PDB file of C-alpha atoms and ligand atoms in Angstrom:
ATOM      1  CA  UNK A1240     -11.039 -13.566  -1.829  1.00 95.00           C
ATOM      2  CA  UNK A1241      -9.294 -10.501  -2.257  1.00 97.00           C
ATOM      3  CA  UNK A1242      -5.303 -11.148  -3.447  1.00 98.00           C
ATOM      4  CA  UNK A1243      -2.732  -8.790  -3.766  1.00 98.00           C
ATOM      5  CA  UNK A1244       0.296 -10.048  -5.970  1.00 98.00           C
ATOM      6  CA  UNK A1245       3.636  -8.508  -5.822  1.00 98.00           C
ATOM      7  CA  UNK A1246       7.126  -9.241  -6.745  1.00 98.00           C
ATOM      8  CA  UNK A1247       9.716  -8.489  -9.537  1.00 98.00           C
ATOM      9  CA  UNK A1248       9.536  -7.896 -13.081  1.00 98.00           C
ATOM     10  CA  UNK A1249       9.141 -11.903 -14.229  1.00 98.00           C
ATOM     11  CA  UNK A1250       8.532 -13.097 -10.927  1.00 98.00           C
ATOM     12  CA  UNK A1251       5.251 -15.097 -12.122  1.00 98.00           C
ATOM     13  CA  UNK A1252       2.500 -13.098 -11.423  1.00 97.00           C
ATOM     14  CA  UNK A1253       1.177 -12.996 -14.775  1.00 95.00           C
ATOM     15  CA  UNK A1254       1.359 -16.971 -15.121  1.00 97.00           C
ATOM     16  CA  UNK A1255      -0.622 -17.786 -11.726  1.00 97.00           C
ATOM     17  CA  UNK A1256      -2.923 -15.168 -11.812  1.00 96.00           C
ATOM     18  CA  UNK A1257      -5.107 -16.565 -14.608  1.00 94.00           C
ATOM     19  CA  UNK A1258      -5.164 -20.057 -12.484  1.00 95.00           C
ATOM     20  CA  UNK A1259      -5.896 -18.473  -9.044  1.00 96.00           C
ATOM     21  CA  UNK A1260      -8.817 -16.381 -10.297  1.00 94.00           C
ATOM     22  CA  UNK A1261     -10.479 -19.124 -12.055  1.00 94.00           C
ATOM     23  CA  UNK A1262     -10.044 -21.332  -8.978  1.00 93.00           C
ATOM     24  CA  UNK A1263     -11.520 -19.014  -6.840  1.00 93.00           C
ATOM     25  CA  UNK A1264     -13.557 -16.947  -9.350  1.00 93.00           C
ATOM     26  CA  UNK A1265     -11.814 -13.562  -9.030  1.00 96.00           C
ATOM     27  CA  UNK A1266     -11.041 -10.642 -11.158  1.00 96.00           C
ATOM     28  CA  UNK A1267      -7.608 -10.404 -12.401  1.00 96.00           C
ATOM     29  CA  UNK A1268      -6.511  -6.642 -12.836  1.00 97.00           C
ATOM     30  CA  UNK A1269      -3.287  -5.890 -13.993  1.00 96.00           C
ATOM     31  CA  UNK A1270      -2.074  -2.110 -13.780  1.00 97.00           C
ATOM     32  CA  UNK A1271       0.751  -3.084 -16.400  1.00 96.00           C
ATOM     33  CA  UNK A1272      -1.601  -4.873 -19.102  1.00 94.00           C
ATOM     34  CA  UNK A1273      -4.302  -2.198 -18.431  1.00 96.00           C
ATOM     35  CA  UNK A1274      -1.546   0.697 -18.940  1.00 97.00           C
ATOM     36  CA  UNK A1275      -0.062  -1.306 -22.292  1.00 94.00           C
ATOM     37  CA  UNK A1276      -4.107  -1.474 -23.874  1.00 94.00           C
ATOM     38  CA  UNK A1277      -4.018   2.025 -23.132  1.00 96.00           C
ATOM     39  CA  UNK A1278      -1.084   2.814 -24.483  1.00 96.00           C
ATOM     40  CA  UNK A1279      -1.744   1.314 -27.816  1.00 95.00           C
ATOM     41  CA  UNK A1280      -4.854   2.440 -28.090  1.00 97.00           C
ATOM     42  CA  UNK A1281      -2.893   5.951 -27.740  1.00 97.00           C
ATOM     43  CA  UNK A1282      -5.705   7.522 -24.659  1.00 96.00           C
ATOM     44  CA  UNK A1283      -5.416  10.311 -22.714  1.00 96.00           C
ATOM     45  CA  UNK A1284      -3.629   7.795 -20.450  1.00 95.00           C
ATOM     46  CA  UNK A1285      -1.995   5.857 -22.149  1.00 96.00           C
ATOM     47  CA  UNK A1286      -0.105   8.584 -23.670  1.00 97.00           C
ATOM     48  CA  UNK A1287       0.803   9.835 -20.114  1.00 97.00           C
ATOM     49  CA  UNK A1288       2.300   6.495 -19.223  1.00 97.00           C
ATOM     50  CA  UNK A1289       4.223   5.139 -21.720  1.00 97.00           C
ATOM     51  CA  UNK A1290       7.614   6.956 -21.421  1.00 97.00           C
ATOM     52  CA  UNK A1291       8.106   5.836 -17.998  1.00 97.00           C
ATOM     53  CA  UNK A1292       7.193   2.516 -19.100  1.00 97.00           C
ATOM     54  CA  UNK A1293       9.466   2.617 -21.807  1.00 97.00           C
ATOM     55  CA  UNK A1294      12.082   3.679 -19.294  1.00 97.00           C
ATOM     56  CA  UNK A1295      11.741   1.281 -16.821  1.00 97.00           C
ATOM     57  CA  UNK A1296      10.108   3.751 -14.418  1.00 98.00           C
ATOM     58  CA  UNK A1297       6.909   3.820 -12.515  1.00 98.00           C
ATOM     59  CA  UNK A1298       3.906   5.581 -13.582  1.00 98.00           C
ATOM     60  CA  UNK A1299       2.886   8.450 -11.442  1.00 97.00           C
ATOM     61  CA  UNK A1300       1.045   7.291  -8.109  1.00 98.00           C
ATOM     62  CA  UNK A1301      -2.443   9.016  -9.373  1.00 97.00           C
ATOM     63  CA  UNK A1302      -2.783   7.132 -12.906  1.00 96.00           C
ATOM     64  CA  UNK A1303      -2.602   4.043 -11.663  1.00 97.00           C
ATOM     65  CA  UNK A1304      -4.824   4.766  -8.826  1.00 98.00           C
ATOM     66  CA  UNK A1305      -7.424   6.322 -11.294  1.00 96.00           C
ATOM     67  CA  UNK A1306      -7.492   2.980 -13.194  1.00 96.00           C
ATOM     68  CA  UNK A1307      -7.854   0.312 -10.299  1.00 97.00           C
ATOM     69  CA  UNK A1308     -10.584   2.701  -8.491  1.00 96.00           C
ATOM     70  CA  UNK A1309     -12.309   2.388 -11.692  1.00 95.00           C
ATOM     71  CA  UNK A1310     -12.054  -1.309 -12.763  1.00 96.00           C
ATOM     72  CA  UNK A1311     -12.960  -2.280  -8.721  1.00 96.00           C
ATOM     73  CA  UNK A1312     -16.505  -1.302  -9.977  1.00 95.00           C
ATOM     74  CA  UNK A1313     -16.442  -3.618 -12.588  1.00 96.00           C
ATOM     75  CA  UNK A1314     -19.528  -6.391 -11.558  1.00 96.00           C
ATOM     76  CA  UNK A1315     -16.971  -9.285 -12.563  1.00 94.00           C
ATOM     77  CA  UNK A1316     -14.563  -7.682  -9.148  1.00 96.00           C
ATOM     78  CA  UNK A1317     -17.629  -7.648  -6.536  1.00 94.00           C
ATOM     79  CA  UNK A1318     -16.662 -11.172  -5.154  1.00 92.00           C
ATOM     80  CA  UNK A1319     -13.102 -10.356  -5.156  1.00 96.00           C
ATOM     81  CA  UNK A1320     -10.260  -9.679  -7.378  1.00 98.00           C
ATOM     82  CA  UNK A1321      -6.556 -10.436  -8.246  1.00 98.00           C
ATOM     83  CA  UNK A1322      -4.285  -6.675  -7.952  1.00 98.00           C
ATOM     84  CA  UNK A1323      -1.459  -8.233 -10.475  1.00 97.00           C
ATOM     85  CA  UNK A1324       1.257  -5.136 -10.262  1.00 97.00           C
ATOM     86  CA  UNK A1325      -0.489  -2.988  -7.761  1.00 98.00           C
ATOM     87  CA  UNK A1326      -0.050  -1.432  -5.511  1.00 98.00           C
ATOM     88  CA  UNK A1327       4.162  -0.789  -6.289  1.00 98.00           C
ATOM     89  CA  UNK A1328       4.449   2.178  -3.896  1.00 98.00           C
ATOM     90  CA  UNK A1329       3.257   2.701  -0.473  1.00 98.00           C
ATOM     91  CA  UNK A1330       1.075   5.385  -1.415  1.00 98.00           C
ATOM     92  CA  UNK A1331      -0.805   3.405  -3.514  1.00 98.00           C
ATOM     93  CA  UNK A1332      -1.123   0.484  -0.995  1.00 98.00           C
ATOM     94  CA  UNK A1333      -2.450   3.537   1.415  1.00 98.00           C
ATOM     95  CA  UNK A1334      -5.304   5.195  -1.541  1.00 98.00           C
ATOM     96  CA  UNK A1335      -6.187   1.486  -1.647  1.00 98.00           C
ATOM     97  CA  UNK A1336      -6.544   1.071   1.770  1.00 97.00           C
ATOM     98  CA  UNK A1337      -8.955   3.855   1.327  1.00 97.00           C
ATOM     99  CA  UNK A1338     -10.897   2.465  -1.607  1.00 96.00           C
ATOM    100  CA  UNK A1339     -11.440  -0.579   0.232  1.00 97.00           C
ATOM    101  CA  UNK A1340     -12.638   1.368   3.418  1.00 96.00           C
ATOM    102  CA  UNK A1341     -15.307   2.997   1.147  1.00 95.00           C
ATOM    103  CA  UNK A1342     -16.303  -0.198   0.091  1.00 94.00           C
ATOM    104  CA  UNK A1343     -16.426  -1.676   3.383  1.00 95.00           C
ATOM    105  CA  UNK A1344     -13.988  -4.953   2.560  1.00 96.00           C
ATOM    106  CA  UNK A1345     -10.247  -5.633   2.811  1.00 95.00           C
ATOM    107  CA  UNK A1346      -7.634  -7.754   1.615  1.00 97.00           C
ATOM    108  CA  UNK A1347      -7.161 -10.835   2.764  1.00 97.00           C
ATOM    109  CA  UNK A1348      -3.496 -12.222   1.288  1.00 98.00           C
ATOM    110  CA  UNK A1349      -0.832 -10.661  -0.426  1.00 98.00           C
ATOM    111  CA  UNK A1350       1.012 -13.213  -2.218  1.00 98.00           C
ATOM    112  CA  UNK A1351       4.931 -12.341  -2.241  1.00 98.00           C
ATOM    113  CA  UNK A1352       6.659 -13.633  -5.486  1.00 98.00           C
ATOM    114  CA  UNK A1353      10.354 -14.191  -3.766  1.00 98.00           C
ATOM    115  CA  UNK A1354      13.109 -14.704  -6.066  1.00 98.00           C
ATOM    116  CA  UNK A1355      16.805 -14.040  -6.537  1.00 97.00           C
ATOM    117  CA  UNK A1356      17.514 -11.066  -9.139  1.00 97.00           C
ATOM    118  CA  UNK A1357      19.661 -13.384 -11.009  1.00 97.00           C
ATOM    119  CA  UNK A1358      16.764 -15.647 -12.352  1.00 97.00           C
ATOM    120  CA  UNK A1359      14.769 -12.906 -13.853  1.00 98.00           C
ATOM    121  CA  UNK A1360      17.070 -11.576 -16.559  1.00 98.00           C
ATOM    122  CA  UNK A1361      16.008 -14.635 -18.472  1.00 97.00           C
ATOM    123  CA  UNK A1362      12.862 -15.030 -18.107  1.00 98.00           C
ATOM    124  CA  UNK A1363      12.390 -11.698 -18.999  1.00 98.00           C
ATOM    125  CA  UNK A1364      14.543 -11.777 -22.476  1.00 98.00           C
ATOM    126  CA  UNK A1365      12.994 -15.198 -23.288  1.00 98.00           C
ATOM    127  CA  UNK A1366       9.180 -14.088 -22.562  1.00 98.00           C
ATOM    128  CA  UNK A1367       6.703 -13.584 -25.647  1.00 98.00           C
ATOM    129  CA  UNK A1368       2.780 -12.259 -24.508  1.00 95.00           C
ATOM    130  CA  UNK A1369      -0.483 -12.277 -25.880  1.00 95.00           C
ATOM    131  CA  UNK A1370      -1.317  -8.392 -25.746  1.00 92.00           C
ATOM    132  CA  UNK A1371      -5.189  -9.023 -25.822  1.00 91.00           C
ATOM    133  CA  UNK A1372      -5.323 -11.486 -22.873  1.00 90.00           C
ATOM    134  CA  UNK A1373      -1.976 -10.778 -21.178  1.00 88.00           C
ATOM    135  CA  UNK A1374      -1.220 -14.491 -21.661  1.00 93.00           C
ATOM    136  CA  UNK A1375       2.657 -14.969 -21.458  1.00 95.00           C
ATOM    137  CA  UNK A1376       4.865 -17.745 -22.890  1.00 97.00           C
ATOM    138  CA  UNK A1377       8.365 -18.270 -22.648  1.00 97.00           C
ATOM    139  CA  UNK A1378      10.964 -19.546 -25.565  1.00 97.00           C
ATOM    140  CA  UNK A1379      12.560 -21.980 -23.115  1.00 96.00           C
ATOM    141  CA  UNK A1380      10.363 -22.404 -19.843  1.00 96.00           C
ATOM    142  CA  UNK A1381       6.639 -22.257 -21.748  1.00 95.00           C
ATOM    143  CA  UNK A1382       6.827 -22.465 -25.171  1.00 97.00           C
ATOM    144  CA  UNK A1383       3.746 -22.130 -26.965  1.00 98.00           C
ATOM    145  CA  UNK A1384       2.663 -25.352 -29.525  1.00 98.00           C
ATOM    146  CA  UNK A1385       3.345 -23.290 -32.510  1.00 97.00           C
ATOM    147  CA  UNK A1386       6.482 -20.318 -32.417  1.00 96.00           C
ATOM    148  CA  UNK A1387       4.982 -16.953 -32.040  1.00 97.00           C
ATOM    149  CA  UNK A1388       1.429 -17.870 -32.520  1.00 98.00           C
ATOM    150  CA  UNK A1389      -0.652 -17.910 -29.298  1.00 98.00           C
ATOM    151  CA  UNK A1390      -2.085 -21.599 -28.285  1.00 98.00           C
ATOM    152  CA  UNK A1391      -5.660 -20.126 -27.709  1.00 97.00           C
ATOM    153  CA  UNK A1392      -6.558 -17.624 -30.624  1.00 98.00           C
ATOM    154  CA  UNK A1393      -4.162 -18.313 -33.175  1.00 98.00           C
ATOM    155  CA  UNK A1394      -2.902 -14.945 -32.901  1.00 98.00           C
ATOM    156  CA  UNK A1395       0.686 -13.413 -33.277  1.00 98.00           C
ATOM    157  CA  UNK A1396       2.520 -13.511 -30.334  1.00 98.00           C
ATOM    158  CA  UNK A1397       4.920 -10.444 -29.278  1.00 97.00           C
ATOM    159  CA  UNK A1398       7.885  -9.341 -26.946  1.00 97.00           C
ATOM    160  CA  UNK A1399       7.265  -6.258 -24.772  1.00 94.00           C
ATOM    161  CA  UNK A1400       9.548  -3.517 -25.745  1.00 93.00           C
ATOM    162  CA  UNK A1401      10.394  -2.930 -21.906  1.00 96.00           C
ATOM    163  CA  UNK A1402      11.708  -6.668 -22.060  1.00 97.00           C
ATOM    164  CA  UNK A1403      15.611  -6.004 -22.482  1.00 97.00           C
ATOM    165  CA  UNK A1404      18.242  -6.289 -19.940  1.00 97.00           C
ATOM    166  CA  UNK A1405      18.800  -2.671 -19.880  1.00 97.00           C
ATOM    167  CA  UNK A1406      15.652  -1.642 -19.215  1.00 98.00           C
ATOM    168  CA  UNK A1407      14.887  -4.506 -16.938  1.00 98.00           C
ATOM    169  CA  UNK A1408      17.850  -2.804 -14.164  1.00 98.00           C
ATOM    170  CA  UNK A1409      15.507   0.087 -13.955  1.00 98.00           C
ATOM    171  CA  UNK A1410      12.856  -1.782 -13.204  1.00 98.00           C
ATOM    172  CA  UNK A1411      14.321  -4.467 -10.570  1.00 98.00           C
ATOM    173  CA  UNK A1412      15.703  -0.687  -9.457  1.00 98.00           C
ATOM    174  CA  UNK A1413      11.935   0.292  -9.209  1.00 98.00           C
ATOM    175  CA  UNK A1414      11.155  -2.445  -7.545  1.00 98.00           C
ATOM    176  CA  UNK A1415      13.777  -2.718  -4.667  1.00 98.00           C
ATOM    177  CA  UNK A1416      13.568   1.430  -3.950  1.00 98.00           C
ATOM    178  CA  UNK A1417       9.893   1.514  -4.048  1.00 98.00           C
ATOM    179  CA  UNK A1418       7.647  -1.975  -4.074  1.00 98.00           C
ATOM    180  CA  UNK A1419       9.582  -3.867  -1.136  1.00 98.00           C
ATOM    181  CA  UNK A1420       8.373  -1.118   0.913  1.00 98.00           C
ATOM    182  CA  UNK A1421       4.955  -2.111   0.280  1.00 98.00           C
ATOM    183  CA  UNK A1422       5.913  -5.736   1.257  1.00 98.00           C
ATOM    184  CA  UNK A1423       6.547  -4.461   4.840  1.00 98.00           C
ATOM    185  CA  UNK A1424       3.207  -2.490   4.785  1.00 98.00           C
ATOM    186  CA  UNK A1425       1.575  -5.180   4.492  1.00 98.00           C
ATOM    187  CA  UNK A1426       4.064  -7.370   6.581  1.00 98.00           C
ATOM    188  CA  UNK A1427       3.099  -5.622   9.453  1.00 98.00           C
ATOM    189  CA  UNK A1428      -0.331  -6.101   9.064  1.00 97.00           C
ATOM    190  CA  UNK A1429       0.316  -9.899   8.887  1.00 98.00           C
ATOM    191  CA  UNK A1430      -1.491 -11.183   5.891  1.00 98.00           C
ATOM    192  CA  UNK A1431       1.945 -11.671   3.333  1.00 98.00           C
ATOM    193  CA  UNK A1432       2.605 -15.522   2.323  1.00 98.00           C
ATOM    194  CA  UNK A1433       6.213 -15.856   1.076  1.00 98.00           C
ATOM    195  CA  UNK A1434       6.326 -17.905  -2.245  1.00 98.00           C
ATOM    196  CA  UNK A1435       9.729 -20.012  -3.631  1.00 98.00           C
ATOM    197  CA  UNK A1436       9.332 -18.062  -6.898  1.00 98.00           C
ATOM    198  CA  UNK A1437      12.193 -19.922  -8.310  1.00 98.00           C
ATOM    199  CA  UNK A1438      10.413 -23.072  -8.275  1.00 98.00           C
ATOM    200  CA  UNK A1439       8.644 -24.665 -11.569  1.00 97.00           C
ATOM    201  CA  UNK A1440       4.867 -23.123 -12.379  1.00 96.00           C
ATOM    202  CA  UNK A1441       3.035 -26.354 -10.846  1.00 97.00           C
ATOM    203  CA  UNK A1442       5.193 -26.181  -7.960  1.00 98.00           C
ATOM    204  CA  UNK A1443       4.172 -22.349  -7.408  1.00 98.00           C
ATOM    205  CA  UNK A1444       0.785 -23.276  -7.770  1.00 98.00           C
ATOM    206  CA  UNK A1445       0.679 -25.596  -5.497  1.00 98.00           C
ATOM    207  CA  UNK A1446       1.943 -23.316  -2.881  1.00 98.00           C
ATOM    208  CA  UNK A1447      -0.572 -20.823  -3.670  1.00 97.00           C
ATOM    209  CA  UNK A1448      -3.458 -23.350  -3.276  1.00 97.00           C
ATOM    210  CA  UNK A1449      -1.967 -24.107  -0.235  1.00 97.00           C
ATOM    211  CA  UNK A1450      -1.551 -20.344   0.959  1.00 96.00           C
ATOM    212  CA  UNK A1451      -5.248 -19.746   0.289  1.00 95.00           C
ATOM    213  CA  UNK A1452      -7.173 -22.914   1.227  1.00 91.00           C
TER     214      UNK A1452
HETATM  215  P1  ADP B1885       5.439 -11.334 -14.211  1.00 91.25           P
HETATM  216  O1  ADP B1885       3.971 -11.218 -14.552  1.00 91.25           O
HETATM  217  O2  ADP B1885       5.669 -11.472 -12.733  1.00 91.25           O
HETATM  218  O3  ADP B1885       6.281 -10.263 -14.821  1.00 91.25           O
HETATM  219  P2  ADP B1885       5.379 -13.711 -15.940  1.00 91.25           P
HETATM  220  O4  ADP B1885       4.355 -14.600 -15.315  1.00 91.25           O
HETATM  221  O5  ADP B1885       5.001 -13.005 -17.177  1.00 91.25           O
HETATM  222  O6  ADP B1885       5.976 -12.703 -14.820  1.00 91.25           O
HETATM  223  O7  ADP B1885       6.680 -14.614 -16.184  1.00 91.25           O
HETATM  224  C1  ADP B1885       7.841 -14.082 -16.831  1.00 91.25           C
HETATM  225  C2  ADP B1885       8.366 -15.098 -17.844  1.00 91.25           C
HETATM  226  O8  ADP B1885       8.846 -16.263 -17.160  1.00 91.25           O
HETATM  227  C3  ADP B1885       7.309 -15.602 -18.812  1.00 91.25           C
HETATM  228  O9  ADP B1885       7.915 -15.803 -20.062  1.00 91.25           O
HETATM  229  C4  ADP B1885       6.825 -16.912 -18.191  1.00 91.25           C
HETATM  230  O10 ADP B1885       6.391 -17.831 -19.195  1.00 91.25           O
HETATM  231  C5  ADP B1885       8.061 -17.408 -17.472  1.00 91.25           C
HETATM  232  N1  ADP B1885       7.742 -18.042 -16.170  1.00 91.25           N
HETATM  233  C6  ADP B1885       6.743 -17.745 -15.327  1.00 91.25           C
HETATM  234  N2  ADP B1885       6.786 -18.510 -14.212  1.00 91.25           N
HETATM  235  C7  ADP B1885       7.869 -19.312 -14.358  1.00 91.25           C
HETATM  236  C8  ADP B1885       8.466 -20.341 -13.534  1.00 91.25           C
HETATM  237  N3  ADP B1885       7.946 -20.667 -12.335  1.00 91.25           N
HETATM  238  N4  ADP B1885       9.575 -20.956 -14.003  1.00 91.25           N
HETATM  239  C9  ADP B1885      10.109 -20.620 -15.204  1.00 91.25           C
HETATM  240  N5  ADP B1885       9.593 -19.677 -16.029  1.00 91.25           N
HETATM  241  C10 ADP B1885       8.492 -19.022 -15.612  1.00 91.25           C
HETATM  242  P1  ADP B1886       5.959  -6.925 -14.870  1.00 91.25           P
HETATM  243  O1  ADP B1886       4.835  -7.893 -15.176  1.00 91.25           O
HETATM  244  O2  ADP B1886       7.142  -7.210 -15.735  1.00 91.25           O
HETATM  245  O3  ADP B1886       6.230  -6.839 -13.416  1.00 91.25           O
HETATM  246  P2  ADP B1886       4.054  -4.846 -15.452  1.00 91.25           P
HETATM  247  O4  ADP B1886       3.443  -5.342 -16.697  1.00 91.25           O
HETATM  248  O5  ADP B1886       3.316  -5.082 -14.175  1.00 91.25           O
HETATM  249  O6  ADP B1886       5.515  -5.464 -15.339  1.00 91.25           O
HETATM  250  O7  ADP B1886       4.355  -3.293 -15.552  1.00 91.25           O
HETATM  251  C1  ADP B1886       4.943  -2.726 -16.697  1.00 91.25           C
HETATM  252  C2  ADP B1886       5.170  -1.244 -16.457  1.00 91.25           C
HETATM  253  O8  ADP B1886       3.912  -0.587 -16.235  1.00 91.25           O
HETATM  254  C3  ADP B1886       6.003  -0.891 -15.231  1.00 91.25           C
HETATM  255  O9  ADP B1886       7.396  -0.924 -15.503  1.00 91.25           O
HETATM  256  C4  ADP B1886       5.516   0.518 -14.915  1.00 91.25           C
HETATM  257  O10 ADP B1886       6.084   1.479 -15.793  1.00 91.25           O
HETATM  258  C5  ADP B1886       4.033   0.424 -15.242  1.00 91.25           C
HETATM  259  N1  ADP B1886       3.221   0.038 -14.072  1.00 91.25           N
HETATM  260  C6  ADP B1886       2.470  -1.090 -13.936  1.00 91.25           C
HETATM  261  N2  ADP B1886       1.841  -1.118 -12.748  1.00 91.25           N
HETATM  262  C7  ADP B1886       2.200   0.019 -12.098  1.00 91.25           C
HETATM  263  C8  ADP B1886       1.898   0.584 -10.822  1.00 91.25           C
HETATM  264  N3  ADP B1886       1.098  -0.043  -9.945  1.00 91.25           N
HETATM  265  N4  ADP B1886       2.462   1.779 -10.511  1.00 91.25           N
HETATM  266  C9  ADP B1886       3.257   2.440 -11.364  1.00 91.25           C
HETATM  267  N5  ADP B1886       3.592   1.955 -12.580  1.00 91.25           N
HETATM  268  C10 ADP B1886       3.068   0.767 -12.952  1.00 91.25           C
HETATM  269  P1  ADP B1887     -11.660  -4.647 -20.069  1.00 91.25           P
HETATM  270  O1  ADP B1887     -12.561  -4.460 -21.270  1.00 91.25           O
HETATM  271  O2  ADP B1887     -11.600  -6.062 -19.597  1.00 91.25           O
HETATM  272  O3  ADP B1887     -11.978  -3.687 -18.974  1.00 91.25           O
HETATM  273  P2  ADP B1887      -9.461  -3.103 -21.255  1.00 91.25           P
HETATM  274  O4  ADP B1887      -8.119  -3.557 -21.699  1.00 91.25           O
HETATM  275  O5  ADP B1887     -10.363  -2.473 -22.260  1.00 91.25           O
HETATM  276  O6  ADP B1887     -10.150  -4.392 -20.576  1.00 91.25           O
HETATM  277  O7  ADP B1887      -9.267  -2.092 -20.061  1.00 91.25           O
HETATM  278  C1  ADP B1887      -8.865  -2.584 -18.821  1.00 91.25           C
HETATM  279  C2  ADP B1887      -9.119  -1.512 -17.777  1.00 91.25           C
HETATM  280  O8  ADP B1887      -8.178  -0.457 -17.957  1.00 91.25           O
HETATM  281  C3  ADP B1887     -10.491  -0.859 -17.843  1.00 91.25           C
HETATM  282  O9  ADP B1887     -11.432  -1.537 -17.062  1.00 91.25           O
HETATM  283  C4  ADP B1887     -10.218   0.512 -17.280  1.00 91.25           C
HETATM  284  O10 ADP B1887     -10.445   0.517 -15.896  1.00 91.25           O
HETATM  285  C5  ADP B1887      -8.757   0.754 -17.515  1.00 91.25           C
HETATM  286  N1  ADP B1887      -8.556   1.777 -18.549  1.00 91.25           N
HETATM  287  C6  ADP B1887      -8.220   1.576 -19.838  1.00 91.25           C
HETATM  288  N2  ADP B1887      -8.098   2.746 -20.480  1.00 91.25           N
HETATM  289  C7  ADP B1887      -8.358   3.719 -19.572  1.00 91.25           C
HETATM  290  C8  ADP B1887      -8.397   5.146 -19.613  1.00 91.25           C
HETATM  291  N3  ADP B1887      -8.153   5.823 -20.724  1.00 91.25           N
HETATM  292  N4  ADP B1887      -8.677   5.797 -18.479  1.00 91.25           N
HETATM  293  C9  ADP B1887      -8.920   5.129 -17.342  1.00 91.25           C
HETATM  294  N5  ADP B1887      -8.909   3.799 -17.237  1.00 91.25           N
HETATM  295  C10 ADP B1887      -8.634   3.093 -18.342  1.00 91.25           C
END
């Protein structure tokens, strides 16, 4: 299968993606964890993105497209992949139209996160990640068995610097100027499944399985 995943800034997509792609043996790529490796690893691209990602502002169109045309080579992506945070404009959702023409395929869903603004403010205050496997917890909603340490390595446990309420307007701004756009690309193409976002993670899930089977 090949997913698309879109929706706002603690919608979920990080939480379901690691369950839908090893139910259905996918890829997961996410533009955002892919941008924040590179950014601490201080690259060429990395240090390109990170103050729009400090501010709350989308990368430019050709980064982001540079790093998904690459990783769709990867051998792991051949028998389809998870696109967790891409495409956010409708140009990218057009150059990945085109990468996909090259490779003679196409996507087949593109799962819409739906969910009130309200909601996301805490999520997104209360959410700690795993920076080496993008795992996320959450204080109140997920909280890992041990404060700050990561259930799976034993590792420290951090909160994303873009994680504030003041930087989290620009983003939901981001998102309603230039990603809901991309939902009615792909609207009128009829392959987007609504999801009740607001709903508890099993509940989500189950939607999704039920979406895709
Ligand atoms: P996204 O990848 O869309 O930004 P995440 O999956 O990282 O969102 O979720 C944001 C925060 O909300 C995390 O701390 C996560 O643990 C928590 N969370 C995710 N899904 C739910 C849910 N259905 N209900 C409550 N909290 C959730
Ligand atoms: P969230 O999970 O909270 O929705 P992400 O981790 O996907 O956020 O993205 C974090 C930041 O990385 C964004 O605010 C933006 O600056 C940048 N980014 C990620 N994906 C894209 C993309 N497809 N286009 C432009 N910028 C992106
Ligand atoms: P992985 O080893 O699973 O690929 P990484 O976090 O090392 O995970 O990188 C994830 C992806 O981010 C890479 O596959 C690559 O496509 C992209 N990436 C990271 N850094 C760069 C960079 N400097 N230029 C282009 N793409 C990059």
């Amino acid at each position: 299968k090949r997913l698309i995943l879109v929706g706002p800034p603690g919608s979920g997509k990080g939480t379901q993606s690691p369950i839908i792609k090893d139910e259905f043996c996918l890829c997961h790529l996410a533009t955002g964890d892919m941008l924040r490796a590179a950014v601490a690893a201080k690259t060429p691209l990395g240090v390109k993105a990170k103050e729009a990602m400090e501010k709350g502002q989308l990368v430019s169109d050709d980064l982001v497209v540079g790093i998904i045309n690459e990783a769709l080579e990867k051998p792991s992506c051949q028998k389809g992949f998870i696109l967790d945070g891409f495409p956010r404009t409708v140009v990218q959702a057009e150059k990945l139209d085109e990468m996909l023409e090259r490779r003679g395929v196409k996507v087949d869903k593109v799962l819409n996160f739906a969910i009130d603004d309200a909601i996301l403010e805490e999520r997104i205050t209360g959410r700690w990640i795993h920076p080496a496997s993008g795992r996320s917890y959450h204080t109140k909603f997920a909280p890992p068995k041990v404060p700050g340490i990561d259930d799976v390595t034993g590792q420290p446990l951090v909160q994303r610097k873009d994680d504030t309420a003041a930087v989290l307007k620009s983003r939901l701004e981001a998102f309603h100027k230039q990603t809901k756009p991309v939902i009615d690309y792909y609207g009128k193409k009829r392959i987007v499944a609504n999801l009740h976002a607001e709903k508890p993670p099993p509940e989500v899930t189950a939607e999704v399985k039920k979406v895709l089977s």
